Short mmCIF file of C-alpha atoms in Angstrom, two decimals:
data_model
loop_
_atom_site.label_atom_id
_atom_site.label_comp_id
_atom_site.label_asym_id
_atom_site.label_seq_id
_atom_site.Cartn_x
_atom_site.Cartn_y
_atom_site.Cartn_z
CA MET X 1 -17.91 24.16 18.33
CA SER X 2 -14.28 25.48 19.58
CA GLN X 3 -12.89 28.74 18.62
CA ALA X 4 -10.22 26.79 16.83
CA ALA X 5 -12.61 25.61 14.73
CA THR X 6 -14.27 28.99 13.92
CA ALA X 7 -10.98 30.90 13.49
CA PRO X 8 -9.67 31.49 9.72
CA ALA X 9 -7.62 28.74 8.98
CA SER X 10 -4.45 30.47 7.17
CA ALA X 11 -4.53 32.54 9.96
CA ARG X 12 -3.91 29.83 12.28
CA ALA X 13 -2.20 27.27 10.37
CA PRO X 14 1.63 26.59 11.41
CA ALA X 15 4.14 26.54 8.49
CA ARG X 16 4.09 23.11 7.53
CA THR X 17 0.00 23.50 6.76
CA GLN X 18 0.78 27.02 5.25
CA ARG X 19 3.43 25.61 2.50
CA ILE X 20 0.36 23.19 1.58
CA LEU X 21 -2.21 25.63 1.25
CA HIS X 22 -0.17 28.02 -0.73
CA GLY X 23 3.36 26.61 -1.75
CA PRO X 24 4.45 25.86 -5.01
CA VAL X 25 2.72 22.61 -5.91
CA LEU X 26 5.22 20.53 -7.45
CA ALA X 27 8.06 21.41 -4.97
CA THR X 28 5.89 20.92 -1.86
CA LEU X 29 4.68 17.68 -3.21
CA LEU X 30 8.41 16.43 -3.58
CA ALA X 31 9.14 17.95 -0.25
CA LEU X 32 6.56 16.01 1.51
CA ALA X 33 6.94 12.80 -0.56
CA ALA X 34 11.07 12.48 -0.06
CA PRO X 35 10.92 10.82 3.79
CA ASN X 36 8.16 8.82 2.52
CA LEU X 37 10.11 7.47 -0.77
CA VAL X 38 13.26 6.89 1.79
CA VAL X 39 10.81 4.63 3.92
CA MET X 40 9.55 2.82 0.84
CA LEU X 41 12.87 2.32 -0.36
CA ALA X 42 14.34 1.15 2.88
CA GLN X 43 11.22 -1.52 3.27
CA ALA X 44 11.75 -2.52 -0.54
CA THR X 45 15.32 -3.52 0.27
CA ALA X 46 14.02 -5.45 3.42
CA ASN X 47 11.47 -7.27 1.27
CA PHE X 48 14.03 -7.89 -1.71
CA LEU X 49 16.53 -9.46 0.99
CA GLU X 50 13.91 -11.29 2.72
CA SER X 51 12.93 -13.01 -0.67
CA TYR X 52 16.54 -13.62 -1.05
CA TYR X 53 16.89 -15.52 2.30
CA VAL X 54 13.49 -17.50 1.85
CA GLY X 55 14.80 -18.12 -1.99
CA LEU X 56 17.85 -20.04 -0.30
CA LEU X 57 15.64 -22.40 1.34
CA GLY X 58 14.32 -23.86 -2.05
CA VAL X 59 11.55 -23.64 -4.49
CA ASP X 60 8.81 -24.74 -2.30
CA ALA X 61 9.45 -22.38 0.58
CA LEU X 62 9.62 -19.60 -2.53
CA ALA X 63 6.44 -20.87 -3.99
CA GLY X 64 5.08 -20.82 -0.51
CA ALA X 65 5.89 -17.28 0.01
CA ALA X 66 4.28 -16.49 -3.28
CA LEU X 67 1.22 -17.61 -1.80
CA VAL X 68 1.02 -15.39 1.00
CA PHE X 69 2.75 -12.27 0.13
CA PRO X 70 -0.42 -11.10 -1.72
CA LEU X 71 -2.25 -11.36 1.89
CA VAL X 72 0.62 -9.75 3.50
CA MET X 73 0.19 -6.65 0.70
CA LEU X 74 -3.51 -6.56 1.69
CA MET X 75 -2.63 -6.09 5.15
CA MET X 76 -0.27 -3.41 4.20
CA MET X 77 -2.25 -1.62 1.70
CA MET X 78 -5.30 -2.06 4.09
CA SER X 79 -3.86 -0.70 7.25
CA ALA X 80 -1.60 2.30 5.52
CA GLY X 81 -3.43 3.13 1.88
CA GLY X 82 -6.85 2.03 3.18
CA ILE X 83 -8.01 2.86 6.65
CA GLY X 84 -4.62 4.66 7.08
CA GLY X 85 -5.98 7.04 3.86
CA GLY X 86 -9.21 7.61 5.72
CA ILE X 87 -7.18 8.70 9.03
CA SER X 88 -5.16 10.83 6.91
CA SER X 89 -7.80 12.61 5.20
CA ALA X 90 -10.00 13.40 8.07
CA ILE X 91 -6.98 15.00 9.83
CA ALA X 92 -6.07 16.89 6.73
CA ARG X 93 -9.39 18.03 6.35
CA ALA X 94 -9.56 19.05 10.20
CA LEU X 95 -6.27 20.81 10.24
CA GLY X 96 -7.22 22.72 6.89
CA ALA X 97 -10.32 23.76 8.36
CA GLY X 98 -8.05 25.10 11.92
CA ASP X 99 -9.84 22.44 13.87
CA HIS X 100 -6.85 20.99 15.94
CA GLU X 101 -9.02 20.01 18.85
CA ARG X 102 -11.03 17.53 16.39
CA ALA X 103 -7.59 16.14 14.63
CA ASP X 104 -6.20 15.39 18.19
CA ALA X 105 -9.66 13.36 18.88
CA LEU X 106 -9.53 11.80 15.70
CA ALA X 107 -5.98 10.38 16.57
CA LEU X 108 -7.49 8.39 19.30
CA HIS X 109 -9.91 7.01 16.96
CA ALA X 110 -7.69 6.17 14.57
CA ALA X 111 -5.70 3.99 16.89
CA VAL X 112 -9.02 2.10 18.28
CA ILE X 113 -9.87 1.51 14.62
CA ALA X 114 -6.40 -0.17 13.87
CA THR X 115 -6.19 -2.20 17.13
CA VAL X 116 -9.49 -3.87 16.18
CA LEU X 117 -9.27 -4.38 12.66
CA GLY X 118 -5.63 -5.74 13.23
CA LEU X 119 -7.13 -8.17 16.03
CA LEU X 120 -10.04 -9.43 13.19
CA CYS X 121 -7.31 -10.35 10.55
CA SER X 122 -4.79 -11.54 12.83
CA ALA X 123 -7.55 -14.19 14.05
CA LEU X 124 -9.46 -14.86 10.60
CA VAL X 125 -6.13 -15.61 8.59
CA ILE X 126 -4.38 -17.70 11.32
CA LEU X 127 -7.70 -19.93 11.40
CA PHE X 128 -8.36 -20.28 7.94
CA ALA X 129 -4.85 -20.33 6.37
CA ARG X 130 -4.59 -23.82 4.87
CA PRO X 131 -7.87 -23.72 3.03
CA LEU X 132 -7.42 -20.19 1.87
CA TYR X 133 -3.71 -20.80 0.39
CA ALA X 134 -5.03 -24.08 -0.99
CA LEU X 135 -7.55 -22.05 -2.64
CA LEU X 136 -5.05 -20.15 -4.31
CA GLY X 137 -3.37 -22.98 -5.67
CA GLY X 138 -0.88 -24.11 -3.47
CA GLU X 139 -0.37 -27.87 -2.58
CA GLY X 140 2.39 -30.38 -1.05
CA ALA X 141 5.26 -28.39 0.52
CA ALA X 142 4.70 -25.21 -1.17
CA LEU X 143 1.19 -25.07 0.86
CA ASP X 144 2.90 -26.30 4.19
CA ALA X 145 5.26 -23.24 3.92
CA ALA X 146 2.90 -20.89 3.01
CA VAL X 147 0.69 -21.90 6.18
CA ALA X 148 4.03 -22.10 8.28
CA TYR X 149 4.93 -18.73 7.35
CA SER X 150 1.48 -16.94 7.20
CA SER X 151 1.08 -18.20 10.97
CA ALA X 152 4.08 -16.24 12.21
CA LEU X 153 3.67 -13.27 10.21
CA PHE X 154 -0.20 -12.66 11.48
CA SER X 155 0.85 -13.45 14.97
CA GLY X 156 1.76 -9.96 14.80
CA VAL X 157 -0.49 -8.31 12.28
CA THR X 158 -2.18 -6.06 14.89
CA PHE X 159 1.07 -4.21 15.27
CA LEU X 160 1.08 -3.38 11.80
CA TRP X 161 -2.17 -2.07 11.35
CA LEU X 162 -1.40 0.05 14.57
CA MET X 163 2.21 1.01 12.70
CA ASN X 164 0.46 2.28 9.69
CA GLY X 165 -2.59 3.79 11.65
CA LEU X 166 -0.45 6.10 13.68
CA SER X 167 2.01 6.74 10.81
CA ALA X 168 -1.45 7.90 8.87
CA VAL X 169 -2.03 10.12 11.93
CA LEU X 170 1.37 11.90 11.39
CA ARG X 171 0.97 12.31 7.79
CA GLY X 172 -2.25 13.54 7.92
CA ALA X 173 -1.01 16.48 9.84
CA GLY X 174 1.66 16.83 6.95
CA ASN X 175 4.77 15.43 9.26
CA MET X 176 6.32 12.95 6.92
CA ARG X 177 9.27 13.10 8.57
CA ALA X 178 8.46 11.13 11.96
CA PRO X 179 6.97 7.74 10.79
CA ALA X 180 9.88 8.42 8.13
CA TRP X 181 12.59 8.15 10.88
CA VAL X 182 11.01 5.40 12.71
CA LEU X 183 10.06 2.71 10.20
CA THR X 184 13.39 3.43 8.37
CA GLY X 185 15.23 2.98 11.71
CA GLY X 186 13.77 -0.48 12.31
CA VAL X 187 15.03 -1.78 8.69
CA PRO X 188 18.57 -2.37 9.51
CA GLY X 189 17.42 -4.33 12.63
CA LEU X 190 15.12 -6.40 10.47
CA LEU X 191 17.88 -7.32 7.99
CA VAL X 192 20.17 -8.53 10.80
CA LEU X 193 17.10 -10.51 12.67
CA SER X 194 15.56 -11.83 9.80
CA PRO X 195 18.60 -14.21 8.77
CA ALA X 196 19.22 -15.01 12.04
CA LEU X 197 15.89 -16.42 13.01
CA ILE X 198 15.56 -18.09 9.50
CA PHE X 199 19.31 -19.90 9.52
CA GLY X 200 19.83 -19.57 12.97
CA VAL X 201 23.02 -18.03 15.00
CA GLY X 202 24.51 -18.78 18.37
CA PRO X 203 21.77 -20.07 20.85
CA LEU X 204 18.73 -19.06 18.10
CA PRO X 205 17.73 -22.41 16.24
CA ALA X 206 17.27 -22.14 12.73
CA LEU X 207 13.26 -21.50 12.03
CA GLY X 208 13.13 -21.62 8.26
CA ILE X 209 10.33 -19.84 6.82
CA VAL X 210 8.80 -19.28 10.06
CA GLY X 211 11.65 -17.36 11.14
CA ALA X 212 10.94 -14.87 8.27
CA GLY X 213 7.47 -14.33 9.43
CA LEU X 214 8.53 -13.89 13.21
CA ALA X 215 11.08 -11.05 12.28
CA LEU X 216 8.49 -9.07 10.09
CA ALA X 217 6.39 -9.39 13.57
CA ILE X 218 8.72 -8.00 15.67
CA TYR X 219 9.84 -5.14 13.56
CA TYR X 220 6.12 -4.16 13.56
CA LEU X 221 6.06 -4.14 17.28
CA VAL X 222 8.93 -2.18 17.83
CA ALA X 223 7.77 0.55 15.24
CA THR X 224 4.46 0.91 17.01
CA LEU X 225 6.07 1.53 20.47
CA ILE X 226 8.15 4.17 19.15
CA LEU X 227 5.05 6.06 17.27
CA LEU X 228 2.83 5.86 20.31
CA ALA X 229 5.43 7.62 22.27
CA VAL X 230 5.67 10.33 19.67
CA LEU X 231 2.19 10.76 19.57
CA VAL X 232 1.64 10.79 23.34
CA ARG X 233 4.30 13.70 23.73
CA GLY X 234 2.92 15.56 20.76
CA HIS X 235 5.69 16.14 18.87
CA GLY X 236 3.90 14.85 15.58
CA GLY X 237 1.95 18.20 15.18
CA VAL X 238 -1.07 16.07 16.93
CA ARG X 239 -1.20 14.83 20.12
CA LEU X 240 -2.99 11.41 21.41
CA ARG X 241 -4.69 12.11 24.40
CA ARG X 242 -6.15 10.16 26.91
CA GLY X 243 -9.50 11.09 28.37
CA VAL X 244 -11.25 11.89 24.83
CA ALA X 245 -14.54 10.44 24.40
CA LEU X 246 -15.23 8.24 21.41
CA ARG X 247 -17.69 9.78 19.00
CA ARG X 248 -19.59 7.81 16.21
CA ASP X 249 -19.16 10.93 14.23
CA LEU X 250 -15.42 10.84 14.39
CA PHE X 251 -15.55 7.30 13.61
CA ALA X 252 -17.67 7.80 10.41
CA ALA X 253 -15.05 10.68 9.54
CA ILE X 254 -12.32 8.14 9.15
CA LEU X 255 -14.41 4.96 8.17
CA GLY X 256 -16.28 6.92 5.62
CA VAL X 257 -12.98 7.13 3.56
CA GLY X 258 -10.93 4.55 5.02
CA LEU X 259 -13.60 1.42 4.44
CA TRP X 260 -14.58 2.18 0.70
CA SER X 261 -10.53 2.66 0.36
CA SER X 262 -10.28 -1.00 1.95
CA LEU X 263 -12.79 -2.47 -0.21
CA ASN X 264 -10.71 -0.77 -3.13
CA THR X 265 -7.35 -2.38 -1.54
CA VAL X 266 -9.28 -5.79 -1.43
CA LEU X 267 -10.47 -5.49 -5.36
CA SER X 268 -6.76 -4.69 -5.68
CA ASN X 269 -5.51 -7.49 -4.30
CA LEU X 270 -8.18 -9.63 -6.10
CA CYS X 271 -6.56 -8.93 -9.33
CA VAL X 272 -3.24 -10.25 -7.91
CA MET X 273 -4.89 -13.12 -6.50
CA ALA X 274 -6.87 -13.91 -9.80
CA ALA X 275 -3.62 -13.75 -11.63
CA THR X 276 -2.16 -15.97 -9.18
CA PHE X 277 -4.75 -18.59 -9.73
CA PHE X 278 -4.39 -18.52 -13.36
CA VAL X 279 -0.76 -18.94 -13.35
CA ALA X 280 -1.15 -21.29 -10.64
CA ARG X 281 -2.85 -23.69 -12.73
CA THR X 282 0.41 -24.65 -15.14
CA SER X 283 3.20 -25.35 -12.71
CA MET X 284 4.49 -24.53 -9.00
CA GLU X 285 7.89 -23.12 -10.92
CA ALA X 286 6.05 -20.87 -12.96
CA LEU X 287 3.98 -19.69 -9.82
CA ALA X 288 7.37 -19.17 -8.37
CA GLY X 289 8.75 -17.09 -11.23
CA PHE X 290 5.45 -14.75 -11.50
CA GLY X 291 5.71 -14.56 -7.82
CA LEU X 292 9.03 -12.92 -8.19
CA GLY X 293 7.97 -10.95 -10.83
CA ILE X 294 4.70 -9.50 -9.66
CA ARG X 295 7.08 -7.99 -6.60
CA ILE X 296 8.33 -5.46 -9.03
CA GLU X 297 4.77 -4.45 -9.65
CA TYR X 298 4.16 -4.41 -5.98
CA LEU X 299 7.24 -2.18 -5.78
CA GLN X 300 5.16 0.28 -7.44
CA ILE X 301 2.76 0.65 -4.81
CA PRO X 302 5.20 1.60 -2.00
CA ILE X 303 6.73 4.08 -4.66
CA VAL X 304 3.48 5.66 -5.42
CA PHE X 305 2.54 5.47 -2.02
CA GLY X 306 5.01 7.88 -1.40
CA PHE X 307 3.63 10.25 -3.31
CA GLY X 308 0.20 9.29 -2.46
CA THR X 309 0.15 10.25 1.23
CA ALA X 310 1.60 13.49 0.33
CA LEU X 311 -1.19 13.95 -2.07
CA VAL X 312 -3.71 12.69 0.59
CA ALA X 313 -2.63 15.78 2.86
CA MET X 314 -2.35 18.29 0.21
CA VAL X 315 -5.50 17.70 -1.52
CA GLY X 316 -7.19 16.90 2.16
CA MET X 317 -6.24 20.48 3.31
CA ASN X 318 -6.65 22.34 0.45
CA LEU X 319 -10.25 20.85 0.24
CA GLY X 320 -10.62 21.63 3.91
CA ALA X 321 -9.78 25.33 3.37
CA GLY X 322 -12.09 25.70 0.09
CA GLN X 323 -9.29 25.47 -2.33
CA ALA X 324 -10.87 23.01 -5.01
CA HIS X 325 -9.16 24.17 -8.29
CA ARG X 326 -5.96 24.14 -6.19
CA ALA X 327 -6.93 20.38 -5.29
CA ARG X 328 -7.49 19.45 -8.99
CA ARG X 329 -3.99 20.82 -9.88
CA ILE X 330 -2.41 18.95 -7.00
CA ALA X 331 -4.23 15.83 -8.28
CA TRP X 332 -3.14 15.89 -11.66
CA THR X 333 0.62 16.83 -10.70
CA GLY X 334 0.92 13.98 -8.45
CA ALA X 335 -0.25 11.81 -11.35
CA ALA X 336 2.47 12.79 -13.48
CA VAL X 337 5.06 12.49 -11.15
CA ALA X 338 3.93 9.16 -10.53
CA PHE X 339 3.69 8.01 -14.21
CA ILE X 340 7.23 9.15 -14.51
CA ALA X 341 8.56 7.24 -11.64
CA THR X 342 6.64 3.97 -12.13
CA GLU X 343 7.44 3.50 -15.90
CA ALA X 344 11.06 4.25 -15.52
CA VAL X 345 11.08 1.23 -12.98
CA GLY X 346 9.13 -0.95 -15.47
CA LEU X 347 11.14 -0.10 -18.34
CA THR X 348 14.21 -1.03 -16.47
CA ALA X 349 12.48 -4.11 -15.64
CA ALA X 350 11.31 -5.09 -18.64
CA PHE X 351 14.89 -4.46 -20.68
CA PHE X 352 16.49 -6.35 -17.66
CA PRO X 353 14.41 -8.79 -16.15
CA GLU X 354 16.79 -11.90 -15.81
CA PRO X 355 19.62 -10.39 -13.34
CA TRP X 356 16.62 -9.50 -10.65
CA LEU X 357 15.03 -13.09 -11.31
CA ARG X 358 18.20 -14.71 -10.81
CA LEU X 359 19.11 -13.01 -7.44
CA PHE X 360 16.43 -15.39 -6.08
CA THR X 361 16.37 -18.62 -8.17
CA ASP X 362 18.22 -20.80 -10.68
CA ASP X 363 15.15 -22.63 -11.75
CA ALA X 364 14.78 -22.57 -15.74
CA GLU X 365 11.09 -22.41 -15.52
CA ALA X 366 10.60 -20.07 -12.79
CA ILE X 367 13.04 -17.61 -14.63
CA ALA X 368 11.26 -17.84 -17.97
CA THR X 369 7.73 -17.28 -16.01
CA GLY X 370 9.14 -14.22 -14.50
CA ALA X 371 10.90 -12.95 -17.35
CA LEU X 372 7.75 -13.29 -19.86
CA TYR X 373 6.00 -11.34 -17.20
CA LEU X 374 8.16 -8.82 -16.86
CA ARG X 375 8.88 -8.06 -20.43
CA THR X 376 5.32 -7.72 -21.23
CA VAL X 377 3.54 -5.90 -18.25
CA ALA X 378 6.34 -4.16 -16.72
CA PRO X 379 6.36 -1.35 -19.71
CA ALA X 380 2.55 -0.65 -18.59
CA TYR X 381 3.61 0.06 -14.98
CA GLY X 382 3.04 3.96 -15.89
CA PHE X 383 -0.62 3.35 -16.30
CA LEU X 384 -0.55 1.71 -12.95
CA GLY X 385 1.47 4.82 -11.45
CA VAL X 386 -1.82 7.27 -12.47
CA GLY X 387 -4.37 4.89 -11.17
CA LEU X 388 -2.85 4.85 -8.00
CA ALA X 389 -1.75 8.63 -7.52
CA LEU X 390 -5.51 9.60 -8.47
CA TYR X 391 -6.56 7.07 -5.92
CA PHE X 392 -5.07 8.96 -3.15
CA ALA X 393 -6.11 12.26 -4.58
CA SER X 394 -9.94 10.92 -4.14
CA GLN X 395 -9.00 9.62 -0.66
CA GLY X 396 -8.12 13.61 0.19
CA ALA X 397 -11.33 14.30 -1.53
CA GLY X 398 -13.25 12.00 0.43
CA ARG X 399 -15.08 10.68 -2.70
CA MET X 400 -13.97 7.27 -3.45
CA THR X 401 -16.60 6.05 -5.71
CA TRP X 402 -14.63 6.06 -8.98
CA PRO X 403 -11.56 4.77 -7.66
CA LEU X 404 -13.72 1.59 -6.96
CA LEU X 405 -15.27 1.35 -10.30
CA GLY X 406 -11.63 1.42 -11.55
CA SER X 407 -10.70 -1.46 -9.36
CA ALA X 408 -13.64 -3.34 -10.31
CA VAL X 409 -12.96 -2.78 -13.91
CA ARG X 410 -9.39 -4.07 -13.43
CA LEU X 411 -10.37 -7.25 -11.81
CA GLY X 412 -13.24 -7.72 -14.16
CA ILE X 413 -10.73 -7.49 -17.22
CA LEU X 414 -8.52 -9.97 -15.62
CA ILE X 415 -11.35 -12.50 -14.90
CA ALA X 416 -13.21 -12.18 -17.63
CA GLY X 417 -9.72 -12.15 -19.96
CA GLY X 418 -7.99 -14.63 -18.02
CA SER X 419 -10.87 -17.21 -18.18
CA LEU X 420 -11.01 -16.61 -22.11
CA MET X 421 -7.41 -17.27 -22.32
CA ALA X 422 -7.58 -20.34 -20.19
CA TRP X 423 -10.14 -21.77 -22.33
CA LEU X 424 -8.87 -20.45 -26.02
CA ARG X 425 -5.53 -20.96 -24.98
CA PRO X 426 -4.70 -22.75 -22.13
CA GLY X 427 -1.20 -22.79 -20.85
CA ASP X 428 -0.40 -19.75 -22.64
CA LEU X 429 0.91 -17.27 -20.34
CA ALA X 430 2.03 -14.58 -22.73
CA ALA X 431 -1.74 -14.12 -23.56
CA LEU X 432 -2.70 -13.94 -19.76
CA CYS X 433 0.14 -11.37 -19.33
CA ALA X 434 -1.47 -9.13 -22.09
CA VAL X 435 -4.81 -9.34 -20.29
CA MET X 436 -3.04 -7.86 -17.49
CA VAL X 437 -1.58 -5.01 -19.61
CA ALA X 438 -5.22 -4.21 -20.47
CA ALA X 439 -6.55 -4.16 -16.86
CA LEU X 440 -4.04 -1.62 -16.17
CA ILE X 441 -4.62 0.80 -18.74
CA GLY X 442 -8.42 0.29 -17.59
CA ILE X 443 -7.84 1.55 -13.75
CA ALA X 444 -5.91 4.67 -15.23
CA LEU X 445 -8.37 5.83 -17.58
CA VAL X 446 -11.26 4.95 -14.89
CA ASN X 447 -9.65 6.77 -12.00
CA GLY X 448 -8.74 9.89 -14.22
CA LEU X 449 -12.74 10.62 -15.12
CA PRO X 450 -13.53 12.66 -12.15
CA TRP X 451 -10.43 14.89 -12.52
CA LEU X 452 -10.88 15.96 -15.74
CA ARG X 453 -12.51 19.35 -16.77
CA GLN X 454 -14.74 19.88 -19.75
CA LEU X 455 -13.58 22.66 -22.34
CA PRO X 456 -13.62 25.35 -21.63
CA GLY X 457 -13.73 24.66 -17.93
CA GLY X 458 -15.80 23.42 -15.08
CA PRO X 459 -15.82 19.46 -13.96
CA LEU X 460 -16.49 16.88 -16.19
CA LEU X 461 -17.62 14.48 -13.39
CA LYS X 462 -18.38 16.18 -10.10
CA LEU X 463 -15.85 15.21 -7.36
CA VAL X 464 -14.72 18.56 -5.38
CA PRO X 465 -16.72 21.65 -4.91
#
């Protein structure tokens, strides 16, 4: 073991790490989360405008995008919150223990993992796009639009994996600003490129929904190249070095958390796919409206991700330094902040659903379905915020059993409840929305269990030492 690994962490830690280990919990959390929230806001704006542009192509294009959207979010969540969480957790724990050499080596292993998984996902989705979207209920022109959009976007999904993997390296070191600058800085270019490729401008032909997918792929590529430059030069607190031998234990340190986190992400997206399946059995217009409504729910994920990546770094470093009680306090502070943020968005969407929906479509049935979803489900978004925040805290702790169980409970409620409603009350979207609310409450309760205390003290379910 290197001397770096044996020296007391608190004596060697840079100022950023010292704040994470000893600074005020709420103030440090908010300071670390702020750059991430700027990124999430910028990317949410980009998603909003892309939905607007696609909506101008008609209901079929909008329905096609709704079919692809859960899979795109699956890639985002797996690369940033799944494997990315494993990357950040491993690096944070290494730095908390004072082992900078190990942290640098983990950065290279992270890049290798992101490249391999990105290529695999790209090939699988491009090869099996049509049967997959047909299974989700797509048909006719909507299915054709989904396949075209998906093929263009997934041609560059390897760069999405690398972009988020390299960002996770920096965030694990407590450096939230560098990825924030890179990812946010590319959004204005995306907002110009996307409509140019969709509708055509000058010598560029109008590519329709294919142009929307290509614009995202180009954005991922450019961001990846810039992040590589930052890490190679060592400006992010961790250096990406050549000549580092690949080691099984370092792959295991990332994948031991990352694979379980990715499975959790798959379960979370299966929840949305299950709901999409039941809604698609009514009409394509209802599916289009549901797709617009569910985007508000997906908006909660990047909001909590902003706090969550800070939670991974803070919980991981404090556990690496042997400060388990502080790690537990950090987890619940993050959960409280996430509840307030997501509940505020949910209540706003519930009280004012139609202004949001009319930005994308004038179809009466689509608007009615989206409004019903938002009025019923959005007030429960606070529970989703709590569940997601504690999921990220568990990533930092390197323990993913309870978050996996929480997502499985949510999926089970949706499948069982959705099937029951389809049998007892076919076509009743209000009943299906009530099932979605129960599922959100379920995941919050289960994810909170390992972080509770018995009275007068001590862990209820042992998660941290």
